[in-house]
Short mmCIF file of C-alpha atoms in Angstrom, two decimals:
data_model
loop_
_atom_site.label_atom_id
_atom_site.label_comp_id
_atom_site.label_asym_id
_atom_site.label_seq_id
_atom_site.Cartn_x
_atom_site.Cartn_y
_atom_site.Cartn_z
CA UNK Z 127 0.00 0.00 0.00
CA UNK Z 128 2.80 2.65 0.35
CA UNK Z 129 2.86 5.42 2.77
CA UNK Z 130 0.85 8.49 2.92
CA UNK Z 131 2.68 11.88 3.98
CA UNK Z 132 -1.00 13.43 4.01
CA UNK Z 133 -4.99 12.52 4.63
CA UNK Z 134 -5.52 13.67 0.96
CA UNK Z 135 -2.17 12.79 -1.07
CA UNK Z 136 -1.60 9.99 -3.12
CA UNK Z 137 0.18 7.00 -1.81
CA UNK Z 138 3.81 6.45 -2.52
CA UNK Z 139 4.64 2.79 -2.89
CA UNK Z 140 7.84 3.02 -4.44
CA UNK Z 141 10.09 5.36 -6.63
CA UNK Z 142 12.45 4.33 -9.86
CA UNK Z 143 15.33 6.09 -10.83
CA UNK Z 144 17.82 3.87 -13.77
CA UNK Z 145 18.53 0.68 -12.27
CA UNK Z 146 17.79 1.67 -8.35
CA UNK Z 147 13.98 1.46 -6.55
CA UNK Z 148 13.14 3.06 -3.37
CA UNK Z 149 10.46 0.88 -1.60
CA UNK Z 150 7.84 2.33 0.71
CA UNK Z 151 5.96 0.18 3.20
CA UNK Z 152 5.08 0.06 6.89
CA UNK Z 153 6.89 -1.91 9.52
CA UNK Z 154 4.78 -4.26 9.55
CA UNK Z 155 6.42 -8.38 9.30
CA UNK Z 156 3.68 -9.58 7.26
CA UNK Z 157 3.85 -6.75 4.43
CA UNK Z 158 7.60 -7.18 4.45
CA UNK Z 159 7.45 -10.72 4.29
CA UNK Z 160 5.33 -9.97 1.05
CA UNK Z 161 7.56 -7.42 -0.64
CA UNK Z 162 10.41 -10.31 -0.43
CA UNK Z 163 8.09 -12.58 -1.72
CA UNK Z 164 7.21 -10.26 -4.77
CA UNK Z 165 11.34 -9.56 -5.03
CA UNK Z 166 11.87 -13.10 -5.35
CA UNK Z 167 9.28 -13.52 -8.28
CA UNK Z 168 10.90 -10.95 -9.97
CA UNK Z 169 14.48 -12.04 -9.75
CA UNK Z 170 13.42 -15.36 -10.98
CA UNK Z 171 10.99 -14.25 -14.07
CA UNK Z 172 13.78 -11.88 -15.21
CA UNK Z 173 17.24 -13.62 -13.88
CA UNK Z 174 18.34 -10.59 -11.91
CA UNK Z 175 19.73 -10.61 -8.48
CA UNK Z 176 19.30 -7.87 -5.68
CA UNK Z 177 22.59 -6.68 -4.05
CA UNK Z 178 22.28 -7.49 -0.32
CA UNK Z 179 25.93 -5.25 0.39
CA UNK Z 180 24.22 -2.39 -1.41
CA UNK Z 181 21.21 -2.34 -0.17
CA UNK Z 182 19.32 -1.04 2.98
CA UNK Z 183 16.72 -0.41 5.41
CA UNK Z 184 15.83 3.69 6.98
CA UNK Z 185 13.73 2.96 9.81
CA UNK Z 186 10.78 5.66 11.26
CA UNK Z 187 11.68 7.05 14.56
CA UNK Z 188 8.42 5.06 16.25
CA UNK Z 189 9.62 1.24 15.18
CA UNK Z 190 11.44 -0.09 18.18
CA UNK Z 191 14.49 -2.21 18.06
CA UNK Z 192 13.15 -5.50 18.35
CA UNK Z 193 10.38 -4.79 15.26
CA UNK Z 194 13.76 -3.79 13.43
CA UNK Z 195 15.45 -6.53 13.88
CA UNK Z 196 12.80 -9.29 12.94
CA UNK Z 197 12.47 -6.97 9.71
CA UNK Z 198 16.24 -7.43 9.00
CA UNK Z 199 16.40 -10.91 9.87
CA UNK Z 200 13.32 -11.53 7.10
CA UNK Z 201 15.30 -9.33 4.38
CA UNK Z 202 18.89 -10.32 5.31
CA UNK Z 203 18.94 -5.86 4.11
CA UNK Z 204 20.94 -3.94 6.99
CA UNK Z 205 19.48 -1.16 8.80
CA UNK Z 206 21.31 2.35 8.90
CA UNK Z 207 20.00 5.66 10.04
CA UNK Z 208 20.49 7.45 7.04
CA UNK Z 209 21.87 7.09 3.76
CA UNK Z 210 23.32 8.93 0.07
CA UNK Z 211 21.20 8.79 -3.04
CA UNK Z 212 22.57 10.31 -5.99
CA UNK Z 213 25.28 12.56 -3.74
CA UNK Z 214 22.05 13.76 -1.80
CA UNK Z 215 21.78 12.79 2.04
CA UNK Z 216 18.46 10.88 2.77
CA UNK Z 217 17.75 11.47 6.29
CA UNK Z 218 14.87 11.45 8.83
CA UNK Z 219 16.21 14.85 10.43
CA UNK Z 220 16.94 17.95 10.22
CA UNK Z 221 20.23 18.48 8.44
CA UNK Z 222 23.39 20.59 9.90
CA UNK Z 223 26.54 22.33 9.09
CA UNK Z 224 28.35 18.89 9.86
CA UNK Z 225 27.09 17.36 7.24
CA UNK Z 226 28.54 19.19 4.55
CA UNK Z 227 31.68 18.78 5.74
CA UNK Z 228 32.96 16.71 2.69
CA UNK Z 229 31.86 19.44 0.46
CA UNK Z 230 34.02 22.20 2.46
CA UNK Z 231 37.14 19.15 2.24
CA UNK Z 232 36.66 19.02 -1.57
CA UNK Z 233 37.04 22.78 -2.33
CA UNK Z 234 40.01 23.33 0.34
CA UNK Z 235 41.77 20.54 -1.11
CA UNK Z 236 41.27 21.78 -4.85
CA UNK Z 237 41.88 25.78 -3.86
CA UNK Z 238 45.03 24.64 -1.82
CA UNK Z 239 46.28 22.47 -4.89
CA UNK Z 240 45.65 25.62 -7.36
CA UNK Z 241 47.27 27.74 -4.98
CA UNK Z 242 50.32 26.63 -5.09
CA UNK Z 243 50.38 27.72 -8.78
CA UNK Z 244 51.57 31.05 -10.21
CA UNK Z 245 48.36 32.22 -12.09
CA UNK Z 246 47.27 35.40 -13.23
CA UNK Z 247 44.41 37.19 -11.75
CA UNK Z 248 42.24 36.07 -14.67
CA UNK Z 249 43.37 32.96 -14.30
CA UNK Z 250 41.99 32.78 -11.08
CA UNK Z 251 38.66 33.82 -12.53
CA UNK Z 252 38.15 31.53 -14.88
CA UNK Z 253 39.73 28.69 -12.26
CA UNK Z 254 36.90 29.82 -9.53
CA UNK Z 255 34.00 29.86 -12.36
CA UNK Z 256 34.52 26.70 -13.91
CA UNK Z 257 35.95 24.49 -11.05
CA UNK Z 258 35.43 25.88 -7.46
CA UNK Z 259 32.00 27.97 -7.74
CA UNK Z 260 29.87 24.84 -9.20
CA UNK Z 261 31.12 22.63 -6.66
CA UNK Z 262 27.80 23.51 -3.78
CA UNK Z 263 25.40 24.21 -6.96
CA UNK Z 264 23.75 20.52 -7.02
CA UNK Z 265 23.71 20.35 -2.93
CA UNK Z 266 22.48 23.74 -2.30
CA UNK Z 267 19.93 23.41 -4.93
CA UNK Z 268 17.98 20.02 -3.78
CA UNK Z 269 18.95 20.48 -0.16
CA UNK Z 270 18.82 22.98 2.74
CA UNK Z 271 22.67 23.84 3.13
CA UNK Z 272 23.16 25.92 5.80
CA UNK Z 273 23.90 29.60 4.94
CA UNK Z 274 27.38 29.90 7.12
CA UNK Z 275 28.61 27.15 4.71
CA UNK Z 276 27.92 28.82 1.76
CA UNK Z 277 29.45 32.20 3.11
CA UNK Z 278 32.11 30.64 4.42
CA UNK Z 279 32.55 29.05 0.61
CA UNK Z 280 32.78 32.39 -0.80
CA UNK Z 281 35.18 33.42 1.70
CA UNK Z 282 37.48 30.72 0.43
CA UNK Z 283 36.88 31.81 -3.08
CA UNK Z 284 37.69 35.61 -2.23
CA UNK Z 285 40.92 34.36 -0.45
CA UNK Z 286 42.20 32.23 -3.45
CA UNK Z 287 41.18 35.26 -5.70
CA UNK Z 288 43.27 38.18 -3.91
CA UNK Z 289 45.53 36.22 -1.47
CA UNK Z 290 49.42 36.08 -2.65
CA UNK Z 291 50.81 32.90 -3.60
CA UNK Z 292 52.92 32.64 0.18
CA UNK Z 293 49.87 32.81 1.97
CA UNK Z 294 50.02 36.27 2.92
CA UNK Z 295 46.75 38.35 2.46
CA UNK Z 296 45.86 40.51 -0.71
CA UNK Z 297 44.35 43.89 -1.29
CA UNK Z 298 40.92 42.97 -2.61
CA UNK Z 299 41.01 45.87 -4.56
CA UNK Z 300 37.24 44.88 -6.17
CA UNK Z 301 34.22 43.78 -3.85
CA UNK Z 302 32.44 40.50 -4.79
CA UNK Z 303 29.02 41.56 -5.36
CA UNK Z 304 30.84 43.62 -8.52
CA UNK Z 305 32.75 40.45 -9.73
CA UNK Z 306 29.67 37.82 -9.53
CA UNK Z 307 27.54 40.28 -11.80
CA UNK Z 308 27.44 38.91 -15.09
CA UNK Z 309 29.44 39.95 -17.93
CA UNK Z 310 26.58 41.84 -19.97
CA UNK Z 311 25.88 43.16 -17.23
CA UNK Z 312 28.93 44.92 -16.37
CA UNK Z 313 30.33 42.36 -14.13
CA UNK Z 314 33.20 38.92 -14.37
CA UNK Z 315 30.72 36.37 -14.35
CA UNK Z 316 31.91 34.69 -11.34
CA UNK Z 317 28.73 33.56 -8.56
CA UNK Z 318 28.17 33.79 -5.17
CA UNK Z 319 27.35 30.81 -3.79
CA UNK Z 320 24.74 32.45 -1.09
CA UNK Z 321 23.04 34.53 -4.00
CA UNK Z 322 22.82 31.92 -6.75
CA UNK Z 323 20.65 29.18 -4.82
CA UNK Z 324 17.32 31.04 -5.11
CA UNK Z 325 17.79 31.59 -8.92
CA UNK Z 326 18.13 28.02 -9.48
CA UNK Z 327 15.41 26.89 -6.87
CA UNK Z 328 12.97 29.31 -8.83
CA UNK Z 329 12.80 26.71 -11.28
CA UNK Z 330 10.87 24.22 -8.57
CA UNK Z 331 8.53 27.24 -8.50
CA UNK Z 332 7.85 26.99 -11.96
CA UNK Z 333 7.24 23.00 -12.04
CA UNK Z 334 4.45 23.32 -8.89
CA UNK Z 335 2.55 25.48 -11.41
CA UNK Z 336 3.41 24.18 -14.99
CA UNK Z 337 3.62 20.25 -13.37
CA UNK Z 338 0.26 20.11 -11.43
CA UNK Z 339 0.00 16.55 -12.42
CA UNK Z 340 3.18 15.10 -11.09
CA UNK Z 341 3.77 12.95 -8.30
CA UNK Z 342 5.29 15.69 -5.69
CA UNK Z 343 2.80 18.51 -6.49
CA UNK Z 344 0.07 16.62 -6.03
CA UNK Z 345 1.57 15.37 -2.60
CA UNK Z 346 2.96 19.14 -1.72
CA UNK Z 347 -0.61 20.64 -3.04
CA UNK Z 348 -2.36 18.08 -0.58
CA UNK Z 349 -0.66 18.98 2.03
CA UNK Z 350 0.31 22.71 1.88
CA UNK Z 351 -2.47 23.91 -0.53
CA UNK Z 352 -2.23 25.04 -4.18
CA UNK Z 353 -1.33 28.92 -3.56
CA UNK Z 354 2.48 29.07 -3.12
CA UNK Z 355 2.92 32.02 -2.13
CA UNK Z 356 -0.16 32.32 0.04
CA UNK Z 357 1.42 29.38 2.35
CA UNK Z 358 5.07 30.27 2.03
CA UNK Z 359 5.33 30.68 5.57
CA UNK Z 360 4.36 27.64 7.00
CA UNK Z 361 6.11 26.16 10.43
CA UNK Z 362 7.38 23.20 10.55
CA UNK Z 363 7.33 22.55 6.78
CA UNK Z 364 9.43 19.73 5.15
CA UNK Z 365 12.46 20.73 3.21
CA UNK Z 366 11.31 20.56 -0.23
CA UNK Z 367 8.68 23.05 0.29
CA UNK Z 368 11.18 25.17 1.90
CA UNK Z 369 13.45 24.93 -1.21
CA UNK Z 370 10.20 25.68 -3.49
CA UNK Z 371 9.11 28.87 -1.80
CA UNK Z 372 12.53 29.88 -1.67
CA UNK Z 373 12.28 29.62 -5.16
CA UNK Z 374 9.27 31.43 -5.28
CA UNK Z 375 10.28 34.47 -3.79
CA UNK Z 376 12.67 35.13 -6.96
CA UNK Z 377 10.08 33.18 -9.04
CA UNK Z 378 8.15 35.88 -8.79
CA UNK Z 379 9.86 38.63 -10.40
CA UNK Z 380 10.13 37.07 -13.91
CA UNK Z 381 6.14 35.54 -14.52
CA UNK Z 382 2.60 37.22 -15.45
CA UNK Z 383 -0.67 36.75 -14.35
CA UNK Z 384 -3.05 35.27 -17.62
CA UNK Z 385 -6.41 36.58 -16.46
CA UNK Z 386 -9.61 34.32 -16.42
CA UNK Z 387 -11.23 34.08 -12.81
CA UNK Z 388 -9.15 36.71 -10.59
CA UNK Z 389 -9.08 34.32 -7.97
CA UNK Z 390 -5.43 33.56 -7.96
CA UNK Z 391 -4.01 37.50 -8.71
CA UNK Z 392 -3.07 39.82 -5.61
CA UNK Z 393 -3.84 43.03 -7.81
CA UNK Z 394 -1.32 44.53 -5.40
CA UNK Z 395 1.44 42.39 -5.85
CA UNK Z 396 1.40 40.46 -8.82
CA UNK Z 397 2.54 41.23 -12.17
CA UNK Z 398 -0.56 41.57 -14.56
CA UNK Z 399 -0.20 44.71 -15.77
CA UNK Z 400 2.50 45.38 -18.62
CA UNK Z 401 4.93 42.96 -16.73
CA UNK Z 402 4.89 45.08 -13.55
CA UNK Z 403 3.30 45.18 -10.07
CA UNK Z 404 1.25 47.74 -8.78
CA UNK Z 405 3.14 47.86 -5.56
CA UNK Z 406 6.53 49.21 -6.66
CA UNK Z 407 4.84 52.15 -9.09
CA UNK Z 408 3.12 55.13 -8.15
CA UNK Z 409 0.43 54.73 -10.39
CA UNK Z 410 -2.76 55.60 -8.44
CA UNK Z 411 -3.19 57.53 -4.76
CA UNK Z 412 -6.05 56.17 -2.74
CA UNK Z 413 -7.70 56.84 0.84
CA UNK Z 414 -10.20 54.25 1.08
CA UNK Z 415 -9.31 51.67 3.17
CA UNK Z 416 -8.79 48.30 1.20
CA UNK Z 417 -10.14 44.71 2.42
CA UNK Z 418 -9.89 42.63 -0.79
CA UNK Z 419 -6.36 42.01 -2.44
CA UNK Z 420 -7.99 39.66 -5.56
CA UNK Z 421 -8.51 40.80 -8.60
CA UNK Z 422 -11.83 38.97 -8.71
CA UNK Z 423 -12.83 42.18 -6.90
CA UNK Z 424 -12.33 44.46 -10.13
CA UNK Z 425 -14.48 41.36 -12.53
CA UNK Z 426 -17.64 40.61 -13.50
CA UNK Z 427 -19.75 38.02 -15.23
CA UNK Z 428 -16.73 38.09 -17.15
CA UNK Z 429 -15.65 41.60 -17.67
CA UNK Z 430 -14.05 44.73 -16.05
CA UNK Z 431 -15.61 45.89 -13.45
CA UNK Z 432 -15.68 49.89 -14.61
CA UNK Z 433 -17.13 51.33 -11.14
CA UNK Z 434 -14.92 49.40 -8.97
CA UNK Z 435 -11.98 50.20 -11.34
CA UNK Z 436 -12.60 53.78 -10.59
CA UNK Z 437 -12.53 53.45 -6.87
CA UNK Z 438 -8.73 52.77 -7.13
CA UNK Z 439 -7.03 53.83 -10.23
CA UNK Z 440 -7.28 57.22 -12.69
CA UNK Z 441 -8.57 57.38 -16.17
CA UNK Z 442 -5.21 56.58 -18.04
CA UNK Z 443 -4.83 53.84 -15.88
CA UNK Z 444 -8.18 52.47 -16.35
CA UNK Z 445 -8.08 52.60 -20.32
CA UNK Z 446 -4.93 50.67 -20.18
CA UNK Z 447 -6.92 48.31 -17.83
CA UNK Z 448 -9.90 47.64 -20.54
CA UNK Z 449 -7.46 46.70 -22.96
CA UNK Z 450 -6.33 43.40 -21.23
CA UNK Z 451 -8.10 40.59 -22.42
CA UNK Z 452 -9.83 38.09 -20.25
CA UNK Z 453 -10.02 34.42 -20.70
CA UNK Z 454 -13.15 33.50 -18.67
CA UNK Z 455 -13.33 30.16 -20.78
CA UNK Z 456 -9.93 28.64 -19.34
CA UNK Z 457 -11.31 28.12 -15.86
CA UNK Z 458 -8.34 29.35 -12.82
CA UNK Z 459 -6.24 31.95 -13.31
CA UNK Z 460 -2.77 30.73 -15.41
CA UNK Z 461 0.77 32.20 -15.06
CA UNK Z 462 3.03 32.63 -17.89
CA UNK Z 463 6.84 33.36 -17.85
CA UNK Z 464 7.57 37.63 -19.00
CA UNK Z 465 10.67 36.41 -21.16
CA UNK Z 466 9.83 32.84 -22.35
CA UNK Z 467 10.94 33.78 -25.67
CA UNK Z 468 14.30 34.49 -24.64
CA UNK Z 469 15.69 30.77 -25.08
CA UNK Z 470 17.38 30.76 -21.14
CA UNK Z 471 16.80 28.69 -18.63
CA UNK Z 472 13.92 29.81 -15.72
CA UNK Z 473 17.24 30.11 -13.30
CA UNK Z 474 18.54 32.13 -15.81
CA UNK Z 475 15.96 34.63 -16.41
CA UNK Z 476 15.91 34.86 -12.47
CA UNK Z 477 19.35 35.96 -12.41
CA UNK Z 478 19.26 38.72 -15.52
CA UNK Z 479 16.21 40.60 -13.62
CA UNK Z 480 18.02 40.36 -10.52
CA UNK Z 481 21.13 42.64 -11.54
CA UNK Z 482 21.11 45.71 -12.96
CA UNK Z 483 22.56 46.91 -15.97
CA UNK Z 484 25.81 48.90 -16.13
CA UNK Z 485 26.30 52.27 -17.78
CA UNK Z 486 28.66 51.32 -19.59
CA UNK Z 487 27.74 47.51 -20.92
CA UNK Z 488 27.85 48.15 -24.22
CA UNK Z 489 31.54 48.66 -24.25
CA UNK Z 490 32.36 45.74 -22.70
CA UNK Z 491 30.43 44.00 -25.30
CA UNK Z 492 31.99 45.85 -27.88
CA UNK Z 493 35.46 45.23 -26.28
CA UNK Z 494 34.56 41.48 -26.74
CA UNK Z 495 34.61 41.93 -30.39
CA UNK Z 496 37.95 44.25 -30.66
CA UNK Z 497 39.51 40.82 -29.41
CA UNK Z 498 41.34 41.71 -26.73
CA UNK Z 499 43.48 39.10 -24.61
CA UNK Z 500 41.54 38.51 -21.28
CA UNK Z 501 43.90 40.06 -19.03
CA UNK Z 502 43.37 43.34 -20.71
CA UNK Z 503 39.70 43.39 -20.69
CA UNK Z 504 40.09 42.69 -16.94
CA UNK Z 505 42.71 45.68 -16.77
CA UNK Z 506 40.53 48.12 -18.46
CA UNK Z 507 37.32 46.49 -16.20
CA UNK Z 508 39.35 47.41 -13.04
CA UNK Z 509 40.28 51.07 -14.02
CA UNK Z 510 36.87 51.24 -14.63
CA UNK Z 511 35.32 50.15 -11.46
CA UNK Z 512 38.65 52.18 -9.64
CA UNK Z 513 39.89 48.58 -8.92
CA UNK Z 514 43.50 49.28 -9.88
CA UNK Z 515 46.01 49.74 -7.05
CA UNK Z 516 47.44 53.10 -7.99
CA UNK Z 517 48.22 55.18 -5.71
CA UNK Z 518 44.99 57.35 -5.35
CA UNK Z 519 43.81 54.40 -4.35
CA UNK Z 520 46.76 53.27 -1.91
CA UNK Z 521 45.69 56.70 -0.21
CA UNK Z 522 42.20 56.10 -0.42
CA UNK Z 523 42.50 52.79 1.27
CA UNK Z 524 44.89 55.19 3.77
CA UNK Z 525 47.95 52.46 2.74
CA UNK Z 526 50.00 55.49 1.65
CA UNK Z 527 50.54 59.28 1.76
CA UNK Z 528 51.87 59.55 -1.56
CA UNK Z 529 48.99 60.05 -5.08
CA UNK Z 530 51.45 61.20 -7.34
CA UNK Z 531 52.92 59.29 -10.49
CA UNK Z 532 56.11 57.17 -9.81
CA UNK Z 533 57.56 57.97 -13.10
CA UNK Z 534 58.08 61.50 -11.83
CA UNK Z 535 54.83 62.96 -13.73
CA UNK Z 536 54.26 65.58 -10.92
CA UNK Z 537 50.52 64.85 -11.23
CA UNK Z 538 48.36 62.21 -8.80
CA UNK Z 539 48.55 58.97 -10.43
CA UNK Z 540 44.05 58.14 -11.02
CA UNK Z 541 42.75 56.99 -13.88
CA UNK Z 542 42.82 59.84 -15.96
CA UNK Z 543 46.68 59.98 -15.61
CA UNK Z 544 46.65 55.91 -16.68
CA UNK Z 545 44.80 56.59 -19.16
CA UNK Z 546 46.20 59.25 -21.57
CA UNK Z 547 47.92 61.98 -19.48
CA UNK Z 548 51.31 59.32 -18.16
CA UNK Z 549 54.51 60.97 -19.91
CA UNK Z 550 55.18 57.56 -20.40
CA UNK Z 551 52.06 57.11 -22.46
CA UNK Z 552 52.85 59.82 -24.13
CA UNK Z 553 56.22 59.26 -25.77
CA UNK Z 554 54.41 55.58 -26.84
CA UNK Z 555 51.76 57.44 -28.48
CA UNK Z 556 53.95 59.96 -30.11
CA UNK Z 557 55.46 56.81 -31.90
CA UNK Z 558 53.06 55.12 -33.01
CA UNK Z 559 51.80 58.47 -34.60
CA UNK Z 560 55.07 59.12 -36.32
CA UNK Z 561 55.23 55.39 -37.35
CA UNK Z 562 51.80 56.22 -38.91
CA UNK Z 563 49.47 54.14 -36.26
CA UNK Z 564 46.99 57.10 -35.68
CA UNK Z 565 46.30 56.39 -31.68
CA UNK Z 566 44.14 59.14 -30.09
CA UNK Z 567 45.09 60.71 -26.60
CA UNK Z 568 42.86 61.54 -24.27
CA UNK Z 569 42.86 63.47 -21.50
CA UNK Z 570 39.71 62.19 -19.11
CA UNK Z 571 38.61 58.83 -18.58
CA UNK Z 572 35.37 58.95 -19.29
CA UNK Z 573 35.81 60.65 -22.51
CA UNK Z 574 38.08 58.00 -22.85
CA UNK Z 575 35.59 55.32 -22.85
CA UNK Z 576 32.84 56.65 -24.63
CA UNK Z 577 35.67 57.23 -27.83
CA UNK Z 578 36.89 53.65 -27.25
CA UNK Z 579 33.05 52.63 -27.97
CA UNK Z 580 32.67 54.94 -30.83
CA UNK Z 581 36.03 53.63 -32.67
CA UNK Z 582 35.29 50.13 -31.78
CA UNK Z 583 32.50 50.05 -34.21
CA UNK Z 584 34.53 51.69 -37.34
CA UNK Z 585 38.36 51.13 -36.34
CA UNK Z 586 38.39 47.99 -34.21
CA UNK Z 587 42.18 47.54 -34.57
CA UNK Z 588 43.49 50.86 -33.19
CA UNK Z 589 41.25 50.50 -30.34
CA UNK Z 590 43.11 47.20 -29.95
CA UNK Z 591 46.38 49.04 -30.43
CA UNK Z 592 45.59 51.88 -27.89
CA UNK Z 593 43.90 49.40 -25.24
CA UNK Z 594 47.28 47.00 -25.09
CA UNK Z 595 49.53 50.47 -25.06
CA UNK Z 596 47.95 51.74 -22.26
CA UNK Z 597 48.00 47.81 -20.41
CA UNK Z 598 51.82 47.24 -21.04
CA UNK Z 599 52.76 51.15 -20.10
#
């Protein structure tokens, strides 16, 4: 018969996953005795064998040890308290910071191997994105890590990043909410462990609504209800519906309301019109003292509501209103994703609205296409975010007394000096020009980088030319 986890959800008798089956059954010697019995057939109808070393037995907390051990006895199975399935920790408690211990052993051992290494600072990057950073992404997704462990995983990440190869601490010269921003958006790329768990958990989100028919919704839904974020904040909840309304809260962000009953639509708080809440635009001003939150309130007999429309909102407001079509024949309200037409993944999506763009992301992508080596894009990225360790910013950081040029320039070395005003620079440029490379010389950064985008579009290679000159100088 299976167990039941609620009065109303469907049993579970067992679960298949390739060549492994999770069986389900009370502790009860006669339905065990059964089960064998029904193993047996099976082994001989098909010649396979069960592995007795492999397998195992999780007992309830309210079988007692002599009920265990007549159910071992019948299914020669041992018993243990708790087990790994597919590098996920089955257990019949709560889990703690102890056991994630192996994943903490696994990244010092690999950042302690790497370290060892001279490698540039890019090098680092693209070390810490591909083979450090995507080490907690499967736990943290399908199970409640604890959040010291994931800050403490950063930590390690920041350390192998800006620490010097002895040992000895580094200037982090750039913070890490700047370097896990994505590259289009203005950022490295890299991720922070702590941040990236509720992008990819707003995919769960998404299945509870677009799934309804699958074996764990219709379990969750029995027990917790079928409005997700209605009953986000239940006590005492099991983990996976902790993991899906922590999806949920980012879920939200990127999906629409499809009108047809109103029923399911805060028209506070959800997105319904033009992609946007109410809530976070100042779009009407009203006194009146409000009770009802569904947009079932502003419907009827199939169509806007006009007089209760004007209660809350103004007349430009209103038209906008009237134009959204309502789909009174598809029963309960449905919810659609804002950019499903964008070809990325739901975690994806999550991540893009959650980051802002840059001012100036348009001439990293156009730096992309000049073809510049890496560790000159990350140069350039640096002097832009005043990440470079010149000496206005040794006296910023109050690590010095002196902001003035090292060559002898008499002017403070910032990053209008790096970038065109150097007497170094100068004499490169002056060159170049009489070798008959026209490089441009500029005298303020940001005029700087608004040319570099300009040039990139018509003269690619002498804003290759001018980046690399102002790198090796």
């Amino acid at each position: 018969m299976g167990i039941q986890i609620a009065s109303k959800a469907p049993r579970v008798s067992h679960l298949l996953y390739a060549d492994d089956i999770l069986i389900f059954s009370e502790a009860n010697l006669k339905k065990i005795k059964k089960i064998k019995k029904t193993l047996n057939n099976y082994c001989k109808w098909t010649g396979q064998r069960v592995n007795f070393k492999k397998s195992m037995m999780v007992f309830g907390k309210t079988v007692n040890q002599r009920r265990k051990k007549e159910i071992e006895n019948a299914l020669k199975f041992s018993s243990a308290i708790e087990m790994n399935y597919l590098a996920i920790k089955l257990t019949l408690r709560r889990m703690v910071s102890s056991d994630y211990n192996k994943l903490m052993e696994v990244a010092l051992n690999k950042l302690n191997i790497r370290g060892k290494n001279f490698i540039s600072l890019e090098g680092k990057m693209v070390l810490l994105k591909s083979a450090f950073l995507s080490l907690p992404i499967f736990l943290s997704t399908l199970s409640l890590v604890p959040l010291g462990i994931l800050k403490e995983f950063d930590k390690m990440c920041r350390d192998f990043l800006w620490n010097k190869k002895n040992g000895n601490l580094g200037l982090h010269s750039a913070s890490w909410k700047e370097l896990c921003k994505p590259k289009q958006k203005g950022g490295r790329g890299l991720f922070s462990a702590v941040e990236k768990v509720g992008h990819l958990r707003a995919k769960f989100a998404w299945k509870f609504y677009m799934k309804p028919e699958s074996l764990l919704i219709c379990i969750l839904k029995a027990k917790y209800g079928d409005d997700l974020w209605k009953n986000m904040e239940t006590k005492g909840s099991s983990s996976t519906w902790r993991i899906i309304c922590n999806g949920a809260k980012f879920f939200i962000n990127i999906v629409r309301w499809k009108i047809c009953n109103g029923i399911s639509i805060n028209w506070l708080k959800d997105a319904w019109i033009l992609d946007r809440n109410i809530s976070k635009c100042p779009t009407f001003v009203s006194n009146m003292e409000i009770n009802n939150y569904k947009l079932e309130f502003f419907l009827k007999d199939g169509e806007w509501n006009l007089e209760h429309l004007q209660m809350f909102f103004g007349k430009e407001l209103i038209d906008l209103i009237l134009k959204i079509p309502i789909f009174i024949n598809q029963g309960a309200d449905q919810i659609d994703l804002k950019k499903k037409a964008s070809g990325c993944s739901v975690a994806a999506i999550s991540q893009a609205y959650f980051y802002k763009e840059d001012a100036n992301c348009e001439l990293w992508k156009r730096l992309k296409n000049v073809k510049l080596r890496p560790n000159v894009v990350l140069f350039w990225w640096r002097m832009y975010k005043n990440a470079i360790p010149s000496f206005t910013f040794l006296f910023y950081r109050k690590i010095t007394s002196f902001t003035g040029c090292p060559r002898g320039c008499k002017k403070d070395e910032d990053n209008n000096h790096i970038a065109g005003e150097c007497d170094k620079l100068k004499k490169v440029i002056f060159w170049l020009n009489k070798w008959g490379i026209k490089v441009p010389q500029f005298v303020c950064f940001h005029d700087c980088l608004k040319e570099l985008e300009r040039m990139s579009y018509k003269n690619p290679l002498v804003v290759n030319i001018y980046c690399n000159e102002v790198f090796l100088v």
